[in-house]
């Protein structure tokens, strides 16, 4: 607020009980909204968890089928070959790596973590009760 | 002694997950919002309805609050808009004849009388109840500006932001409002 100190106009006081009613009104809407968010994101979270499991299984399966692990094992047995033919190695890696499955797995994980965040954000409010009238 | 957290800090804390921060903000502004909407509507039931609407809007839209501006300005912008919308729906608002569709006062006369409200009140030996009654006869924009200035203590720059008008327009309207008030007091 600024420096104007001409508070000449008086402030109308709320009728008795109105203050509590207004606060309870807002509280009621916040609780209802939190319960909706909780219900929706519990569903989304469960679906995202299932999608994460499926996506990780798919990724590991495709990774095993790609043969990349055979090239990676060369690092331990014949590292010189990796350094001599690193460009070919990179091309093989880029062509074989199951990038789509990895993206799907990461997306499912992000969706799951976001759902957890929303659930934790809303659970306290959703479980609250609107204060009773005095 | 610990100082009270600023409005901006409380808003940021609420967005990070603290419901108590929003409760504190509501506590700070509830009475002021009610007093302001009551001055605009002159009706307790309407003021309560609008105040409830303002609280809900503040809660829902707090994510869009820009902390570069004063929180009070943002809240009272919502309160002003909600009050005007409410009165338009009830067709109770008497808007100034000199205000065009853009909300600009087209009267370019020179306004020589710059007496602030305090001088007018002292000059006429008015009590505050009588002043409030006379204020109800002003067009709603003038009543709003005087309410924000002399009821809530906002500067004209802040009032311009709340009203969504250029500062010069707000200054003109403020002076015009005081002139209208003086005319009403003498009539």
Coordinates of C-alpha atoms in Angstrom, one line a residue:
Chain A
X1 CA 0.0 0.0 0.0
X2 CA 1.1 3.6 -0.6
X3 CA 1.8 6.5 1.6
X4 CA -1.8 8.0 1.5
X5 CA -2.9 8.1 5.1
X6 CA -6.3 9.6 4.5
X7 CA -8.2 6.7 5.9
X8 CA -11.2 8.9 6.3
X9 CA -13.9 6.4 5.2
X10 CA -14.9 4.0 7.9
X11 CA -14.7 0.2 7.4
X12 CA -18.0 -1.6 7.6
X13 CA -17.8 -4.5 10.0
X14 CA -19.2 -7.8 9.0
X15 CA -22.3 -9.1 10.7
X16 CA -21.8 -11.6 13.4
X17 CA -21.1 -15.1 12.0
X18 CA -20.5 -13.8 8.5
X19 CA -16.8 -14.0 8.8
X20 CA -16.9 -17.7 9.8
X21 CA -19.4 -18.4 7.0
X22 CA -17.1 -16.9 4.4
X23 CA -14.1 -18.8 5.6
X24 CA -16.0 -22.0 5.8
X25 CA -17.4 -21.4 2.3
X26 CA -13.9 -21.2 0.9
X27 CA -12.7 -24.1 3.0
X28 CA -15.6 -26.2 1.7
X29 CA -14.6 -25.5 -1.9
X30 CA -10.9 -26.2 -1.2
X31 CA -11.7 -29.5 0.4
X32 CA -14.0 -30.5 -2.5
X33 CA -11.4 -29.5 -5.0
X34 CA -8.7 -31.5 -3.1
X35 CA -10.9 -34.6 -3.0
X36 CA -11.5 -34.4 -6.8
X37 CA -7.8 -34.0 -7.4
X38 CA -7.0 -36.9 -5.1
X39 CA -9.5 -39.2 -6.8
X40 CA -8.3 -38.3 -10.3
X41 CA -4.6 -38.5 -9.6
X42 CA -5.0 -41.7 -7.6
X43 CA -6.4 -43.2 -10.8
X44 CA -3.7 -41.5 -13.0
X45 CA -1.0 -42.6 -10.6
X46 CA -2.1 -46.3 -10.6
X47 CA -2.3 -46.2 -14.4
X48 CA 1.1 -44.5 -14.6
X49 CA 2.6 -47.1 -12.3
X50 CA 1.3 -49.9 -14.5
X51 CA 2.5 -48.1 -17.6
X52 CA 5.9 -47.7 -16.0
X53 CA 6.2 -51.4 -15.2
X54 CA 5.2 -52.4 -18.7
X55 CA 7.4 -49.7 -20.3
X56 CA 10.5 -50.8 -18.3
X57 CA 9.8 -54.5 -19.1
X58 CA 9.5 -53.5 -22.8
X59 CA 12.7 -51.5 -22.7
X60 CA 14.7 -54.2 -21.1
X61 CA 13.3 -56.8 -23.5
X62 CA 14.1 -54.7 -26.6
X63 CA 17.5 -53.8 -25.1
X64 CA 18.3 -57.5 -24.7
X65 CA 17.2 -58.2 -28.3
X66 CA 19.2 -55.3 -29.7
X67 CA 22.5 -56.9 -29.0
X68 CA 24.0 -53.7 -27.7
X69 CA 25.0 -55.5 -24.5
X70 CA 27.4 -57.6 -26.6
X71 CA 29.1 -54.4 -27.8
X72 CA 29.2 -52.9 -24.3
X73 CA 30.9 -56.0 -23.0
X74 CA 33.8 -55.2 -25.4
X75 CA 34.6 -52.3 -23.2
X76 CA 35.7 -54.8 -20.6
X77 CA 37.4 -57.3 -22.9
X78 CA 38.8 -55.2 -25.8
X79 CA 38.6 -51.5 -25.0
X80 CA 41.1 -50.7 -27.8
X81 CA 38.7 -51.9 -30.4
X82 CA 36.1 -49.5 -29.1
X83 CA 38.5 -46.5 -29.3
X84 CA 39.7 -47.5 -32.8
X85 CA 36.2 -47.9 -34.3
X86 CA 34.3 -45.5 -32.0
X87 CA 32.4 -43.9 -35.0
X88 CA 31.1 -47.3 -36.2
X89 CA 30.3 -48.2 -32.6
X90 CA 28.3 -45.0 -32.2
X91 CA 26.3 -45.7 -35.4
X92 CA 25.5 -49.3 -34.3
X93 CA 24.5 -48.0 -30.9
X94 CA 22.3 -45.3 -32.3
X95 CA 20.6 -47.7 -34.7
X96 CA 20.1 -50.5 -32.2
X97 CA 19.2 -48.6 -29.0
X98 CA 15.5 -48.9 -28.2
X99 CA 15.0 -45.1 -27.8
X100 CA 11.2 -45.2 -28.2
X101 CA 10.9 -47.7 -25.4
X102 CA 13.2 -45.6 -23.2
X103 CA 11.1 -42.4 -23.9
X104 CA 7.9 -44.3 -23.1
X105 CA 9.4 -45.6 -19.8
X106 CA 10.7 -42.1 -18.8
X107 CA 7.3 -40.5 -19.7
X108 CA 5.5 -43.1 -17.6
X109 CA 7.9 -42.5 -14.7
X110 CA 7.4 -38.7 -14.9
X111 CA 3.6 -39.1 -15.0
X112 CA 3.8 -41.4 -11.9
X113 CA 6.0 -39.0 -10.0
X114 CA 3.8 -36.0 -10.9
X115 CA 0.7 -38.0 -9.7
X116 CA 2.5 -38.7 -6.4
X117 CA 3.2 -35.0 -6.0
X118 CA -0.4 -34.0 -6.6
X119 CA -1.6 -36.8 -4.2
X120 CA 0.6 -35.6 -1.4
X121 CA -0.3 -32.0 -2.1
X122 CA -4.0 -32.7 -1.8
X123 CA -4.3 -35.5 0.7
X124 CA -4.1 -33.3 3.8
X125 CA -6.8 -30.9 2.6
X126 CA -9.0 -33.7 1.2
X127 CA -9.0 -35.5 4.6
X128 CA -9.9 -32.3 6.5
X129 CA -13.3 -31.5 7.6
X130 CA -15.0 -28.1 7.3
X131 CA -15.0 -26.4 10.7
X132 CA -18.4 -26.5 12.4
X133 CA -20.3 -23.3 13.1
X134 CA -19.5 -21.7 16.5
Chain B
X1 CA 10.7 -10.4 17.7
X2 CA 10.0 -12.1 14.3
X3 CA 8.5 -9.9 11.6
X4 CA 5.4 -10.9 9.8
X5 CA 6.0 -12.6 6.4
X6 CA 5.2 -10.4 3.4
X7 CA 2.2 -11.2 1.2
X8 CA 4.4 -12.2 -1.6
X9 CA 6.2 -14.7 0.7
X10 CA 2.9 -16.2 1.9
X11 CA 1.7 -16.5 -1.7
X12 CA 4.9 -18.3 -2.7
X13 CA 4.7 -20.6 0.3
X14 CA 1.1 -21.5 -0.6
X15 CA 2.2 -22.4 -4.1
X16 CA 4.9 -24.6 -2.6
X17 CA 2.2 -26.5 -0.6
X18 CA 1.5 -24.6 2.6
X19 CA -2.2 -24.3 3.2
X20 CA -1.6 -22.3 6.3
X21 CA 0.0 -19.5 4.2
X22 CA -3.2 -19.1 2.3
X23 CA -5.2 -19.0 5.5
X24 CA -2.9 -16.2 6.7
X25 CA -3.4 -14.2 3.5
X26 CA -7.2 -14.6 3.7
X27 CA -7.1 -13.5 7.3
X28 CA -5.2 -10.3 6.3
X29 CA -7.6 -9.3 3.5
X30 CA -11.0 -10.7 4.5
X31 CA -12.2 -7.6 6.4
X32 CA -10.8 -5.2 3.9
X33 CA -12.4 -6.9 1.0
X34 CA -15.8 -6.9 2.8
X35 CA -15.5 -3.3 3.7
X36 CA -14.6 -2.3 0.1
X37 CA -17.4 -4.4 -1.5
X38 CA -19.8 -3.0 1.0
X39 CA -18.9 0.6 0.1
X40 CA -19.4 -0.3 -3.5
X41 CA -22.7 -2.2 -3.2
X42 CA -24.1 -0.6 0.0
X43 CA -25.7 -3.9 0.8
X44 CA -24.4 -6.4 3.4
X45 CA -25.8 -9.5 1.6
X46 CA -24.3 -8.5 -1.7
X47 CA -21.0 -7.6 -0.1
X48 CA -20.9 -11.1 1.5
X49 CA -21.6 -12.8 -1.8
X50 CA -19.0 -10.8 -3.7
X51 CA -16.5 -11.3 -0.9
X52 CA -17.0 -15.0 -1.1
X53 CA -16.5 -14.9 -4.9
X54 CA -13.3 -12.8 -4.4
X55 CA -11.9 -15.3 -1.9
X56 CA -12.5 -18.2 -4.3
X57 CA -11.0 -16.3 -7.2
X58 CA -7.9 -15.4 -5.1
X59 CA -7.5 -19.0 -4.2
X60 CA -8.0 -20.3 -7.7
X61 CA -5.9 -17.7 -9.5
X62 CA -3.0 -17.2 -7.0
X63 CA -0.8 -19.2 -9.4
X64 CA -1.1 -16.3 -11.8
X65 CA -0.1 -13.6 -9.3
X66 CA 2.9 -11.7 -10.4
X67 CA 5.1 -11.1 -7.3
X68 CA 6.6 -8.0 -9.0
X69 CA 3.4 -6.2 -8.1
X70 CA 1.8 -5.6 -4.7
X71 CA -0.4 -8.4 -3.6
X72 CA -3.0 -5.9 -2.3
X73 CA -3.2 -4.3 -5.7
X74 CA -3.9 -7.7 -7.3
X75 CA -6.5 -8.7 -4.7
X76 CA -8.4 -5.4 -5.0
X77 CA -8.3 -5.6 -8.8
X78 CA -10.2 -8.9 -8.4
X79 CA -12.5 -7.3 -5.8
X80 CA -13.2 -4.3 -8.0
X81 CA -13.9 -6.4 -11.1
X82 CA -16.2 -8.8 -9.1
X83 CA -18.1 -5.9 -7.6
X84 CA -18.6 -4.2 -11.0
X85 CA -19.7 -7.5 -12.7
X86 CA -22.1 -8.2 -9.8
X87 CA -23.7 -4.8 -10.1
X88 CA -23.9 -4.9 -13.9
X89 CA -25.7 -8.2 -13.6
X90 CA -28.1 -6.7 -11.1
X91 CA -28.3 -3.6 -13.3
X92 CA -27.6 -1.5 -10.2
X93 CA -24.5 0.2 -11.4
X94 CA -24.7 3.8 -12.4
X95 CA -21.6 4.4 -14.4
X96 CA -20.4 7.9 -15.1
X97 CA -21.9 9.6 -18.2
X98 CA -18.5 10.9 -19.0
X99 CA -16.9 7.5 -19.2
X100 CA -16.7 5.9 -22.6
X101 CA -16.6 2.1 -23.4
X102 CA -12.9 2.0 -22.7
X103 CA -13.4 3.5 -19.3
X104 CA -11.7 6.8 -20.2
X105 CA -13.1 10.1 -18.9
X106 CA -13.5 12.2 -22.0
X107 CA -14.1 15.5 -20.1
X108 CA -11.0 17.6 -20.7
X109 CA -12.0 20.6 -18.6
X110 CA -9.4 22.0 -16.2
X111 CA -10.1 20.8 -12.7
X112 CA -8.9 23.5 -10.5
X113 CA -10.2 22.3 -7.2
X114 CA -7.7 19.8 -5.7
X115 CA -9.1 19.8 -2.2
X116 CA -8.5 16.4 -0.7
X117 CA -11.4 14.6 0.9
X118 CA -10.1 15.5 4.4
X119 CA -10.5 19.2 3.8
X120 CA -14.0 18.7 2.4
X121 CA -15.0 16.7 5.4
X122 CA -13.5 19.3 7.8
X123 CA -14.9 22.2 5.9
X124 CA -18.4 20.8 6.1
X125 CA -18.1 19.5 9.6
X126 CA -19.3 16.2 8.3
X127 CA -19.5 13.0 10.3
X128 CA -18.4 9.8 8.6
X129 CA -21.9 8.3 8.5
X130 CA -23.2 11.3 6.6
X131 CA -20.2 11.2 4.3
X132 CA -20.8 7.5 3.5
X133 CA -24.4 8.2 2.7
X134 CA -23.5 11.0 0.3
X135 CA -20.9 8.7 -1.4
X136 CA -23.6 6.3 -2.4
X137 CA -25.0 8.9 -4.7
X138 CA -21.8 9.1 -6.8
X139 CA -21.3 7.0 -9.9
X140 CA -19.7 3.7 -9.2
X141 CA -16.3 4.5 -10.7
X142 CA -16.0 7.6 -8.5
X143 CA -17.2 5.8 -5.5
X144 CA -14.7 3.1 -6.1
X145 CA -11.8 5.4 -6.6
X146 CA -12.6 7.4 -3.4
X147 CA -13.1 4.1 -1.5
X148 CA -9.7 2.8 -2.7
X149 CA -8.0 6.1 -1.9
X150 CA -9.7 7.2 1.4
X151 CA -10.9 3.8 2.6
X152 CA -8.0 1.5 1.8
X153 CA -5.2 4.0 1.5
X154 CA -4.0 3.1 -2.0
X155 CA -1.9 5.6 -4.0
X156 CA -3.3 6.9 -7.3
X157 CA -0.7 4.8 -9.1
X158 CA -2.0 1.7 -7.4
X159 CA -5.6 2.7 -8.0
X160 CA -4.8 3.2 -11.7
X161 CA -3.6 -0.4 -11.8
X162 CA -6.6 -1.7 -9.9
X163 CA -9.0 0.2 -12.2
X164 CA -7.1 -0.8 -15.3
X165 CA -6.7 2.8 -16.5
X166 CA -3.9 5.2 -17.3
X167 CA -2.6 7.2 -14.3
X168 CA -3.7 10.5 -15.8
X169 CA -7.2 9.2 -16.3
X170 CA -7.3 8.1 -12.7
X171 CA -6.0 11.4 -11.4
X172 CA -8.7 13.2 -13.4
X173 CA -11.4 10.9 -12.2
X174 CA -10.2 11.3 -8.6
X175 CA -10.4 15.1 -8.9
X176 CA -13.8 14.8 -10.6
X177 CA -15.1 12.5 -7.9
X178 CA -14.1 15.0 -5.2
X179 CA -15.8 17.8 -7.2
X180 CA -19.0 15.8 -7.6
X181 CA -18.9 15.0 -3.9
X182 CA -18.5 18.7 -3.0
X183 CA -21.5 19.5 -5.3
X184 CA -23.6 16.8 -3.6
X185 CA -22.7 18.2 -0.2
X186 CA -23.8 21.7 -1.1
X187 CA -27.0 20.7 -2.9

